[in-house]
Coordinates of C-alpha atoms in Angstrom, one line a residue:
M266 CA -35.2 39.8 -35.9
S267 CA -36.7 42.9 -37.6
S268 CA -40.2 41.3 -37.5
L269 CA -39.8 40.5 -33.8
A270 CA -38.5 44.0 -33.1
S271 CA -41.7 45.5 -34.6
W272 CA -43.7 43.8 -31.9
V273 CA -41.0 44.2 -29.2
P274 CA -39.7 47.8 -29.4
G275 CA -37.3 47.1 -26.5
I276 CA -35.1 45.1 -28.9
T277 CA -34.7 48.2 -31.2
A278 CA -34.1 50.4 -28.1
V279 CA -31.2 48.1 -27.0
R280 CA -29.7 47.9 -30.5
T281 CA -29.8 51.7 -31.0
Y282 CA -28.8 52.7 -27.5
K283 CA -26.0 55.3 -27.3
R284 CA -23.5 54.9 -24.6
S285 CA -23.4 58.7 -24.1
W286 CA -27.0 58.5 -22.8
L287 CA -26.1 56.3 -19.9
P288 CA -25.2 58.9 -17.2
R289 CA -28.2 61.0 -17.9
D290 CA -30.6 58.0 -18.0
V291 CA -29.3 56.7 -14.6
M292 CA -29.5 60.1 -13.0
T293 CA -33.1 60.6 -14.3
G294 CA -34.0 57.2 -13.1
L295 CA -32.8 58.0 -9.6
V296 CA -34.8 61.3 -9.6
L297 CA -37.8 59.5 -10.9
S298 CA -37.7 56.9 -8.2
A299 CA -38.1 59.6 -5.5
L300 CA -41.5 60.3 -7.1
L301 CA -42.5 56.8 -7.9
V302 CA -42.4 55.5 -4.3
P303 CA -44.7 57.9 -2.5
Q304 CA -47.1 58.2 -5.4
G305 CA -47.2 54.5 -5.9
M306 CA -48.1 53.9 -2.2
A307 CA -50.6 56.8 -2.2
Y308 CA -52.4 55.7 -5.4
A309 CA -52.6 52.1 -4.1
E310 CA -54.5 53.2 -1.0
L311 CA -56.7 55.4 -3.2
A312 CA -57.6 52.2 -5.1
G313 CA -58.4 50.5 -1.7
L314 CA -55.3 48.3 -1.7
P315 CA -52.3 47.9 0.6
A316 CA -49.6 50.5 0.0
V317 CA -47.0 48.0 -1.0
T318 CA -49.0 46.9 -4.0
G319 CA -48.3 50.3 -5.5
L320 CA -44.6 49.5 -5.4
Y321 CA -45.1 46.1 -6.9
T322 CA -47.2 47.6 -9.7
S323 CA -44.5 50.3 -10.4
I324 CA -41.7 47.8 -10.8
L325 CA -43.5 45.5 -13.2
C326 CA -45.2 48.1 -15.4
L327 CA -42.0 49.9 -15.9
I328 CA -40.2 46.7 -16.9
G329 CA -43.2 45.7 -19.1
Y330 CA -43.2 49.1 -20.9
A331 CA -39.5 49.1 -21.4
I332 CA -39.8 45.9 -23.3
F333 CA -43.1 46.5 -25.3
G334 CA -43.6 50.3 -25.2
P335 CA -42.6 52.3 -28.3
S336 CA -42.0 55.7 -26.6
R337 CA -38.6 56.6 -25.2
V338 CA -39.9 59.0 -22.6
L339 CA -43.3 57.9 -21.4
V340 CA -43.4 56.8 -17.7
L341 CA -46.2 54.4 -16.6
G342 CA -47.4 53.7 -13.1
P343 CA -50.3 53.9 -10.7
D344 CA -52.5 56.8 -11.6
S345 CA -54.8 59.0 -9.6
S346 CA -57.4 59.0 -12.4
L347 CA -57.6 55.2 -12.3
G348 CA -57.6 54.7 -8.5
P349 CA -61.3 55.5 -8.0
M350 CA -62.3 53.3 -10.9
I351 CA -60.3 50.4 -9.5
A352 CA -61.8 50.9 -6.1
A353 CA -65.3 51.2 -7.6
T354 CA -64.8 47.8 -9.3
I355 CA -63.1 45.7 -6.7
L356 CA -64.4 46.9 -3.3
P357 CA -68.0 45.8 -3.9
L358 CA -66.6 42.3 -4.8
A359 CA -64.2 42.1 -1.9
G360 CA -67.1 41.8 0.6
A361 CA -68.0 43.5 3.8
G362 CA -64.9 42.3 5.5
G363 CA -62.7 44.0 3.0
D364 CA -60.1 41.1 2.9
P365 CA -56.9 42.7 1.6
A366 CA -55.7 39.4 -0.1
K367 CA -59.0 39.1 -2.0
A368 CA -58.9 42.8 -3.0
V369 CA -55.4 42.3 -4.3
A370 CA -56.4 39.3 -6.3
L371 CA -59.4 41.2 -7.8
A372 CA -57.2 44.1 -8.7
S373 CA -54.6 41.9 -10.3
M374 CA -57.2 40.2 -12.4
L375 CA -58.6 43.6 -13.3
A376 CA -55.1 44.6 -14.5
I377 CA -54.8 41.4 -16.6
F378 CA -58.3 42.0 -18.2
T379 CA -57.3 45.7 -18.9
G380 CA -54.0 44.6 -20.4
L381 CA -55.6 42.0 -22.6
I382 CA -58.3 44.4 -23.9
M383 CA -55.6 46.9 -24.8
V384 CA -53.3 44.4 -26.5
A385 CA -56.2 43.0 -28.5
A386 CA -57.3 46.6 -29.5
G387 CA -53.7 47.4 -30.5
V388 CA -53.3 44.3 -32.6
G389 CA -56.7 45.0 -34.2
K390 CA -55.6 48.6 -34.9
L391 CA -58.5 50.0 -32.8
G392 CA -56.7 53.1 -31.6
F393 CA -59.5 55.3 -32.8
V394 CA -61.7 54.1 -29.8
A395 CA -59.9 56.9 -27.8
D396 CA -62.1 59.3 -29.8
L397 CA -65.2 57.9 -28.0
L398 CA -64.4 60.5 -25.3
S399 CA -64.6 64.1 -26.7
K400 CA -62.7 67.0 -25.1
P401 CA -65.7 68.5 -23.3
T402 CA -66.8 65.2 -21.8
I403 CA -63.2 64.4 -20.8
L404 CA -63.0 67.8 -19.1
G405 CA -66.3 67.2 -17.2
Y406 CA -65.2 63.6 -16.3
M407 CA -61.8 64.8 -15.0
N408 CA -63.3 67.7 -13.0
G409 CA -65.9 65.3 -11.4
L410 CA -63.2 62.8 -10.7
A411 CA -61.0 65.4 -9.1
L412 CA -63.8 66.6 -6.8
T413 CA -64.6 63.0 -5.9
I414 CA -61.0 62.1 -5.0
V415 CA -60.5 65.3 -3.0
V416 CA -63.7 64.7 -0.9
G417 CA -62.7 61.0 -0.4
Q418 CA -59.2 62.0 0.8
L419 CA -60.2 64.8 3.1
P420 CA -60.9 62.5 6.1
K421 CA -57.5 60.9 5.7
L422 CA -55.9 64.3 5.6
L423 CA -57.4 65.1 9.0
G424 CA -56.7 61.8 10.6
F425 CA -60.0 59.9 10.5
S426 CA -62.0 57.7 8.2
V427 CA -65.6 57.7 6.8
D428 CA -67.6 54.6 6.1
A429 CA -69.8 55.8 3.3
D430 CA -70.5 55.1 -0.4
G431 CA -70.6 57.7 -3.2
F432 CA -69.7 61.4 -3.3
L433 CA -72.6 62.7 -1.3
G434 CA -72.2 60.0 1.4
E435 CA -68.6 60.8 1.8
L436 CA -69.2 64.6 1.8
V437 CA -71.9 64.2 4.5
G438 CA -69.6 61.8 6.5
F439 CA -66.7 64.2 6.3
F440 CA -68.7 67.1 7.9
A441 CA -70.3 64.7 10.4
G442 CA -66.8 63.5 11.4
I443 CA -65.7 67.1 12.0
A444 CA -68.8 67.8 14.0
D445 CA -68.4 64.7 16.1
G446 CA -64.8 65.6 17.0
D447 CA -63.1 62.8 15.0
V448 CA -60.3 65.0 13.7
V449 CA -56.9 64.0 15.0
P450 CA -55.1 67.4 15.6
A451 CA -51.6 66.1 14.9
A452 CA -52.7 64.3 11.8
A453 CA -54.5 67.4 10.5
A454 CA -51.4 69.5 11.2
I455 CA -49.0 67.3 9.3
G456 CA -51.5 66.6 6.5
L457 CA -52.2 70.3 5.9
A458 CA -48.5 71.2 6.3
S459 CA -47.6 68.5 3.7
L460 CA -50.3 69.9 1.4
A461 CA -48.9 73.4 1.8
V462 CA -45.4 72.3 1.0
I463 CA -46.4 70.5 -2.2
F464 CA -48.6 73.4 -3.3
V465 CA -46.0 76.1 -2.6
L466 CA -43.0 74.3 -4.2
G467 CA -45.1 73.2 -7.1
R468 CA -46.3 76.8 -7.7
W469 CA -43.2 78.8 -7.2
L470 CA -40.3 76.3 -7.4
P471 CA -41.4 73.7 -9.9
K472 CA -37.9 72.3 -10.5
I473 CA -37.8 71.1 -6.9
P474 CA -39.4 67.6 -6.4
A475 CA -42.2 68.9 -4.2
V476 CA -43.6 65.5 -3.3
L477 CA -40.2 64.2 -2.2
V478 CA -39.6 67.3 -0.1
A479 CA -43.1 66.9 1.6
V480 CA -42.5 63.2 2.3
I481 CA -39.1 63.8 3.9
F482 CA -40.4 66.7 5.9
A483 CA -43.3 64.7 7.1
M484 CA -41.1 61.7 8.2
V485 CA -38.7 64.0 10.0
V486 CA -41.6 65.7 11.9
S487 CA -43.1 62.2 12.5
I488 CA -40.0 60.9 14.2
A489 CA -39.1 64.1 16.0
A490 CA -42.6 64.7 17.4
D491 CA -43.5 61.0 17.8
L492 CA -46.7 61.5 15.9
E493 CA -47.7 57.8 16.2
A494 CA -48.1 58.3 19.9
R495 CA -50.3 61.3 19.1
G496 CA -52.8 59.1 17.2
V497 CA -51.4 59.6 13.7
K498 CA -51.5 56.6 11.5
L499 CA -48.2 55.8 9.8
V500 CA -47.4 53.7 6.7
G501 CA -45.3 51.3 8.8
V502 CA -42.8 48.7 7.6
L503 CA -43.6 47.3 4.2
P504 CA -43.4 43.5 3.5
Q505 CA -39.8 42.6 2.7
G506 CA -39.1 41.0 -0.7
L507 CA -40.3 41.1 -4.3
P508 CA -43.7 40.0 -5.5
Q509 CA -44.1 36.4 -6.7
L510 CA -45.5 35.4 -10.0
T511 CA -49.1 34.3 -9.3
W512 CA -52.4 33.8 -11.2
P513 CA -55.1 35.8 -9.3
A514 CA -57.5 33.5 -7.4
V515 CA -60.8 35.0 -8.4
S516 CA -64.2 33.3 -8.4
F517 CA -66.0 32.8 -11.7
S518 CA -68.9 35.1 -10.6
D519 CA -66.5 38.0 -10.3
L520 CA -65.2 37.8 -13.8
L521 CA -68.0 39.6 -15.6
P522 CA -68.0 42.7 -13.3
L523 CA -64.2 42.8 -13.5
F524 CA -64.3 42.7 -17.3
G525 CA -66.9 45.5 -17.3
G526 CA -64.6 47.6 -15.1
A527 CA -61.6 46.8 -17.3
L528 CA -63.4 48.2 -20.3
G529 CA -63.9 51.6 -18.7
I530 CA -60.3 51.6 -17.3
A531 CA -58.9 50.6 -20.6
L532 CA -60.7 53.5 -22.4
V533 CA -59.5 56.1 -19.8
A534 CA -56.0 54.7 -19.8
L535 CA -55.9 54.7 -23.6
T536 CA -57.2 58.3 -23.9
D537 CA -54.7 59.5 -21.3
T538 CA -51.8 57.6 -22.9
I539 CA -52.5 58.9 -26.5
S540 CA -52.9 62.5 -25.4
T541 CA -49.7 62.4 -23.2
A542 CA -47.7 60.5 -25.8
T543 CA -48.7 63.0 -28.5
S544 CA -47.9 66.0 -26.3
F545 CA -44.4 64.8 -25.5
A546 CA -43.7 63.4 -29.0
E547 CA -44.4 66.8 -30.6
R548 CA -41.8 68.3 -28.3
R549 CA -39.2 65.8 -29.6
G550 CA -40.2 65.8 -33.2
E551 CA -41.4 62.2 -33.0
L552 CA -44.5 60.4 -34.2
V553 CA -47.0 58.4 -32.1
D554 CA -48.2 55.0 -33.1
G555 CA -51.4 54.6 -31.2
D556 CA -51.7 50.9 -31.8
K557 CA -48.2 50.2 -30.5
E558 CA -48.8 52.4 -27.5
M559 CA -51.9 50.2 -26.7
I560 CA -49.8 47.1 -27.0
G561 CA -47.1 48.6 -24.8
I562 CA -49.4 49.7 -22.0
G563 CA -51.5 46.5 -22.3
A564 CA -48.4 44.4 -21.8
S565 CA -47.5 46.5 -18.8
N566 CA -50.9 45.9 -17.3
V567 CA -50.6 42.2 -17.8
A568 CA -47.2 42.2 -16.2
A569 CA -48.4 44.1 -13.2
G570 CA -51.4 41.8 -12.8
L571 CA -49.3 38.7 -12.8
F572 CA -47.2 40.1 -9.9
Q573 CA -49.9 41.3 -7.4
G574 CA -50.3 44.7 -9.1
F575 CA -53.3 46.7 -10.4
P576 CA -54.2 48.6 -13.6
V577 CA -51.8 51.4 -14.7
S578 CA -51.7 54.3 -17.1
T579 CA -49.3 56.9 -18.4
S580 CA -48.4 59.5 -15.9
G581 CA -48.2 63.1 -17.2
S582 CA -46.4 64.4 -14.1
R583 CA -43.8 61.6 -14.0
T584 CA -43.2 61.7 -17.7
A585 CA -42.6 65.5 -17.4
V586 CA -40.1 64.8 -14.6
A587 CA -38.2 62.3 -16.9
D588 CA -38.3 64.7 -19.8
Q589 CA -37.1 67.7 -17.8
A590 CA -34.3 65.7 -16.2
G591 CA -33.1 64.8 -19.7
G592 CA -34.0 61.1 -19.9
K593 CA -33.2 59.6 -23.3
S594 CA -34.7 56.1 -23.1
Q595 CA -36.7 53.6 -21.1
L596 CA -33.6 52.8 -19.1
T597 CA -34.8 55.6 -16.8
G598 CA -37.8 53.5 -15.9
L599 CA -35.7 50.4 -15.4
V600 CA -33.4 52.3 -13.0
G601 CA -36.5 53.5 -11.1
A602 CA -37.8 50.0 -10.9
G603 CA -34.4 48.8 -9.7
V604 CA -34.4 51.4 -6.9
I605 CA -37.8 50.3 -5.7
A606 CA -36.8 46.7 -5.8
V607 CA -33.6 47.3 -3.8
M608 CA -35.7 49.3 -1.2
L609 CA -38.1 46.4 -0.8
L610 CA -35.3 43.9 -0.4
A611 CA -32.9 45.9 1.8
V612 CA -34.8 48.7 3.6
P613 CA -38.5 47.9 3.6
G614 CA -38.8 50.2 6.7
L615 CA -37.5 53.3 4.9
F616 CA -41.0 54.9 4.8
A617 CA -42.3 53.4 8.0
A618 CA -42.6 56.8 9.7
L619 CA -44.5 58.4 6.8
P620 CA -47.9 59.7 8.0
Q621 CA -51.0 58.5 6.2
A622 CA -52.2 62.1 6.2
T623 CA -49.2 63.0 4.0
L624 CA -50.2 60.3 1.5
G625 CA -53.7 61.9 1.5
A626 CA -52.1 65.2 0.7
V627 CA -50.1 63.7 -2.2
V628 CA -53.4 62.3 -3.7
I629 CA -55.3 65.5 -3.2
M630 CA -52.7 67.6 -5.0
A631 CA -52.6 65.0 -7.8
A632 CA -56.4 65.1 -8.0
I633 CA -56.4 68.9 -8.2
S634 CA -54.1 68.7 -11.2
L635 CA -56.7 66.6 -13.0
A636 CA -59.2 69.5 -12.9
D637 CA -59.2 72.2 -15.5
I638 CA -61.7 74.9 -14.5
P639 CA -60.3 77.6 -17.0
A640 CA -60.9 75.2 -19.9
T641 CA -64.4 74.6 -18.7
R642 CA -65.1 78.3 -18.5
R643 CA -63.8 78.7 -22.1
L644 CA -66.3 76.1 -23.2
W645 CA -69.1 78.4 -22.0
H646 CA -67.8 81.2 -24.3
Q647 CA -66.9 78.9 -27.2
R648 CA -69.8 76.6 -27.5
K649 CA -72.7 76.3 -25.0
T650 CA -73.6 72.8 -26.1
D651 CA -70.1 71.6 -25.3
F652 CA -70.3 73.3 -21.9
V653 CA -73.6 71.5 -21.1
L654 CA -71.9 68.2 -22.2
S655 CA -69.0 68.9 -19.8
I656 CA -71.3 69.7 -16.9
T657 CA -73.4 66.7 -17.5
A658 CA -70.3 64.4 -17.5
F659 CA -69.2 66.2 -14.3
L660 CA -72.6 65.5 -12.6
G661 CA -72.5 61.9 -13.9
V662 CA -69.2 61.2 -12.0
T663 CA -70.1 63.0 -8.8
L664 CA -73.7 61.9 -8.4
L665 CA -73.7 58.4 -10.0
G666 CA -70.1 57.2 -9.3
V667 CA -66.9 56.8 -11.2
L668 CA -67.7 53.8 -13.4
P669 CA -71.3 55.0 -14.3
G670 CA -69.7 58.4 -14.9
I671 CA -67.3 57.1 -17.6
A672 CA -70.3 55.3 -19.2
V673 CA -72.2 58.6 -19.1
A674 CA -69.2 60.4 -20.7
V675 CA -69.0 57.9 -23.5
M676 CA -72.7 58.0 -24.2
L677 CA -72.7 61.8 -24.2
S678 CA -69.8 61.9 -26.7
V679 CA -71.5 59.4 -29.0
A680 CA -74.9 61.2 -28.6
N681 CA -73.3 64.5 -29.5
V682 CA -71.8 63.0 -32.7
F683 CA -75.2 61.6 -33.6
R684 CA -76.9 64.9 -32.8
R685 CA -74.5 66.7 -35.2
A686 CA -75.1 64.1 -37.9
W687 CA -78.9 64.3 -37.3
R688 CA -79.1 68.1 -37.4
P689 CA -76.0 69.2 -39.3
Y690 CA -75.4 72.8 -40.3
Q691 CA -77.2 73.9 -43.4
A692 CA -76.7 77.0 -45.5
E693 CA -78.3 78.8 -48.4
L694 CA -75.6 80.1 -50.7
G695 CA -75.5 83.3 -52.7
K696 CA -73.3 85.9 -54.2
V697 CA -71.6 88.5 -51.9
P698 CA -70.4 91.9 -53.2
G699 CA -66.6 92.0 -53.6
M700 CA -66.1 88.3 -53.1
R701 CA -65.7 85.5 -55.6
G702 CA -67.6 82.2 -55.4
F703 CA -70.7 81.4 -53.3
H704 CA -71.1 82.1 -49.6
D705 CA -73.4 81.4 -46.7
T706 CA -76.0 84.2 -46.8
K707 CA -76.5 84.1 -43.0
R708 CA -73.0 85.6 -42.5
F709 CA -73.6 88.7 -44.6
D710 CA -76.1 91.6 -44.5
T711 CA -76.0 92.2 -48.2
Y712 CA -76.0 89.3 -50.8
S713 CA -77.6 88.3 -54.1
L714 CA -79.9 85.4 -54.8
L715 CA -81.5 83.9 -58.0
P716 CA -85.3 84.3 -57.9
N717 CA -85.7 80.9 -59.7
A718 CA -83.1 78.9 -57.7
A719 CA -82.2 77.9 -54.2
I720 CA -78.5 76.9 -53.7
L721 CA -78.3 74.7 -50.6
R722 CA -75.3 73.3 -48.7
F723 CA -75.7 70.3 -46.3
D724 CA -72.6 69.9 -44.1
A725 CA -72.7 66.2 -43.3
P726 CA -72.7 62.7 -44.8
L727 CA -76.2 61.9 -46.0
I728 CA -77.4 58.9 -43.9
F729 CA -80.6 57.4 -42.5
A730 CA -80.4 59.7 -39.4
N731 CA -80.5 63.0 -41.4
S732 CA -82.2 62.0 -44.7
G733 CA -85.5 63.3 -43.4
T734 CA -84.0 66.6 -42.4
F735 CA -82.4 66.9 -45.9
R736 CA -85.7 66.1 -47.6
E737 CA -87.7 68.6 -45.6
S738 CA -85.1 71.4 -46.2
V739 CA -85.2 70.7 -50.0
R740 CA -89.0 70.6 -50.1
A741 CA -89.2 73.9 -48.1
A742 CA -86.8 75.6 -50.5
A743 CA -88.7 74.2 -53.6
K744 CA -92.0 75.4 -52.2
R745 CA -90.7 79.0 -52.3
L746 CA -89.7 78.8 -55.9
P747 CA -91.9 79.4 -59.0
E748 CA -92.7 76.7 -61.4
G749 CA -89.5 75.7 -63.3
G750 CA -87.3 76.6 -60.4
W751 CA -84.1 74.7 -59.5
V752 CA -82.9 73.5 -56.1
I753 CA -79.1 73.2 -56.5
I754 CA -77.3 71.2 -53.9
A755 CA -73.7 72.2 -53.2
A756 CA -72.8 68.5 -52.5
E757 CA -69.1 68.6 -51.8
P758 CA -69.5 68.3 -48.0
I759 CA -71.7 65.1 -48.5
T760 CA -68.9 62.6 -48.1
D761 CA -71.1 59.5 -47.9
V762 CA -74.6 58.2 -48.7
D763 CA -76.3 55.1 -47.4
T764 CA -79.2 53.1 -48.9
T765 CA -81.9 55.0 -46.9
A766 CA -80.6 58.4 -48.1
C767 CA -80.1 57.0 -51.7
D768 CA -83.7 56.0 -51.9
M769 CA -84.7 59.3 -50.5
L770 CA -82.8 61.2 -53.2
D771 CA -84.3 59.1 -55.9
D772 CA -87.9 59.8 -54.6
L773 CA -87.1 63.5 -54.0
V774 CA -85.9 64.0 -57.6
A775 CA -89.2 62.4 -58.9
D776 CA -91.4 64.4 -56.4
L777 CA -89.9 67.7 -57.5
D778 CA -90.2 66.7 -61.2
R779 CA -94.0 66.2 -60.7
T780 CA -94.3 69.7 -59.3
G781 CA -92.4 71.3 -62.2
K782 CA -89.2 71.9 -60.1
R783 CA -85.8 70.5 -60.6
L784 CA -83.3 69.0 -58.1
V785 CA -79.6 68.9 -59.2
L786 CA -76.4 68.0 -57.4
A787 CA -73.1 69.8 -58.0
E788 CA -69.6 68.8 -57.0
L789 CA -70.7 65.4 -55.7
K790 CA -67.5 63.4 -54.9
D791 CA -66.7 60.4 -57.2
P792 CA -66.9 57.8 -54.4
V793 CA -70.4 59.0 -53.4
R794 CA -71.5 59.1 -57.0
T795 CA -70.2 55.5 -57.5
K796 CA -72.3 54.4 -54.5
L797 CA -75.4 56.0 -56.0
D798 CA -74.8 54.0 -59.2
A799 CA -74.0 50.8 -57.3
Y800 CA -77.3 50.8 -55.3
G801 CA -79.2 50.3 -58.6
L802 CA -81.9 52.8 -58.1
E803 CA -85.2 52.3 -60.0
P804 CA -85.5 54.5 -61.9
D805 CA -82.0 56.0 -61.9
I806 CA -81.5 59.6 -61.1
P807 CA -81.1 61.2 -64.6
E808 CA -77.5 62.0 -65.7
D809 CA -78.4 65.6 -66.3
R810 CA -79.0 66.2 -62.6
F811 CA -75.3 66.0 -61.8
Y812 CA -72.8 68.9 -62.5
P813 CA -69.0 68.7 -61.8
T814 CA -68.9 72.3 -60.4
L815 CA -71.3 74.6 -58.7
N816 CA -70.6 77.3 -61.2
E817 CA -71.7 75.0 -64.1
A818 CA -74.9 74.1 -62.3
V819 CA -75.7 77.8 -61.6
R820 CA -74.9 78.7 -65.2
A821 CA -77.2 76.0 -66.5
C822 CA -80.0 77.2 -64.2
R823 CA -79.7 80.8 -65.5
D824 CA -79.6 79.6 -69.1
A825 CA -82.8 77.5 -68.5
T826 CA -84.8 80.0 -66.5
G827 CA -83.3 83.4 -67.5
S828 CA -82.8 84.3 -63.9
Q829 CA -80.6 87.3 -62.9
W830 CA -79.0 87.9 -59.5
Q831 CA -81.1 90.1 -57.3
T832 CA -79.6 92.0 -54.3
Q833 CA -81.0 91.3 -50.9
V834 CA -80.5 93.4 -47.7
R835 CA -81.0 91.8 -44.4
E836 CA -83.9 93.2 -42.4
G837 CA -82.7 95.7 -39.8
T838 CA -79.6 96.8 -41.6
V839 CA -79.0 99.9 -43.7

């Protein structure tokens, strides 16, 4: 049983559940359901699917995570950041007719693929793949995604639709629709009013469920003013009953594009889940197991896909509601799923009078919460290269599309890692008055150097990509030294060495020996030294070129050359 419980955390949750938690969990679940229903419908339409599929998805993913998810507080469900990615994957495959049944089948298979990828990654302990998206590229991607979603929802907010592809096409179509008089005044009024309610309550009364208030307000106005007669599109009566277990009927030719889309969705969902789980776990003094989180969210996606749902992720806003309401366990999610199920069985017309414009307002406010302009501004002041990465990822999403945008974000993150490994920070070390040890001379105006030595530090593993950079730096330093001079490498930051770099070091030692100079390494870590020995260099780097500490290497250099420290004053300083 303990072995099974390690794979199915829900077993442990049931065995350790405290009866005193029940009232709070039930109440939190009821509060949560008020947010799950309108957001589920809104995000389903954002993904290009019927509104009811958002409710099907919410039910099954909440049940799936309660069984397989390790966190007590995380809440899963349809997500605004995944909606455009789902639409970008399935709509081109659904055909010009936009058959809803085919779109649902494609989205369900997409959820199954996403879930299987995440379960496989969790079992394979590949949680580190979340690191493929750096903070600057995530910021840029989310900012671009927020702008794309807002522009795509603006026509719905004003009561009309735009038949266009891509950010620029939708932007042009939006302004063309306004110019052509396509705006429905009543829809625009209720949409903008709903937007204002959500914004005002969220800003000044955050404890009040702003989305629920806006939905109730919009339905009351819709019934009282008969908005449907004024040309306003309503949600209408939802199909009665619960979803059936089905295997999505998808053609073989659609599987590869769906799998490609699932990879991008899985990466975004994983990154979002790990960051959200870590944030809330820290508040509760808990630890996050990234691999188990992947299995939990993966199982939730598979469950949703088998019951006419679409891919899901962790929701920061819904998790915050559950946390603030005092939820103690995943029973809150099960209560929320139960409320949605009862609604579909007993009162499918509960939200029939809800204007589509209000759903557009819900999505727009969720999209705005994705953007983080202050953090982007901080990047400009902190590190210009990171700011450029963020803006490039932003442009990738807005100009190329959501799925290409995530590919651009990943490539930028990987390229930035490679750039830093290829051109790592290098320093020449010296003595600084009043300070012990050796320090980067670039950071001080007054310092001391040995005329017969250059002490260099290379802040990166030594690999094929940067071995040439290292070699040229050493040769340049050796060229400045008189005959008999030493180039001393402060090698502690060199945490690895590959075969290319190993051969380069061997050749470099011999080259400097021929010119009457000496290359030595100080504080090289034992595992790296072991690799040098294991590579079987011909000839081996002499044993006397290695020193356990930098102080010993410098002392040996001074004894051999008779050098004395000489004070240097940086040019332009007094």
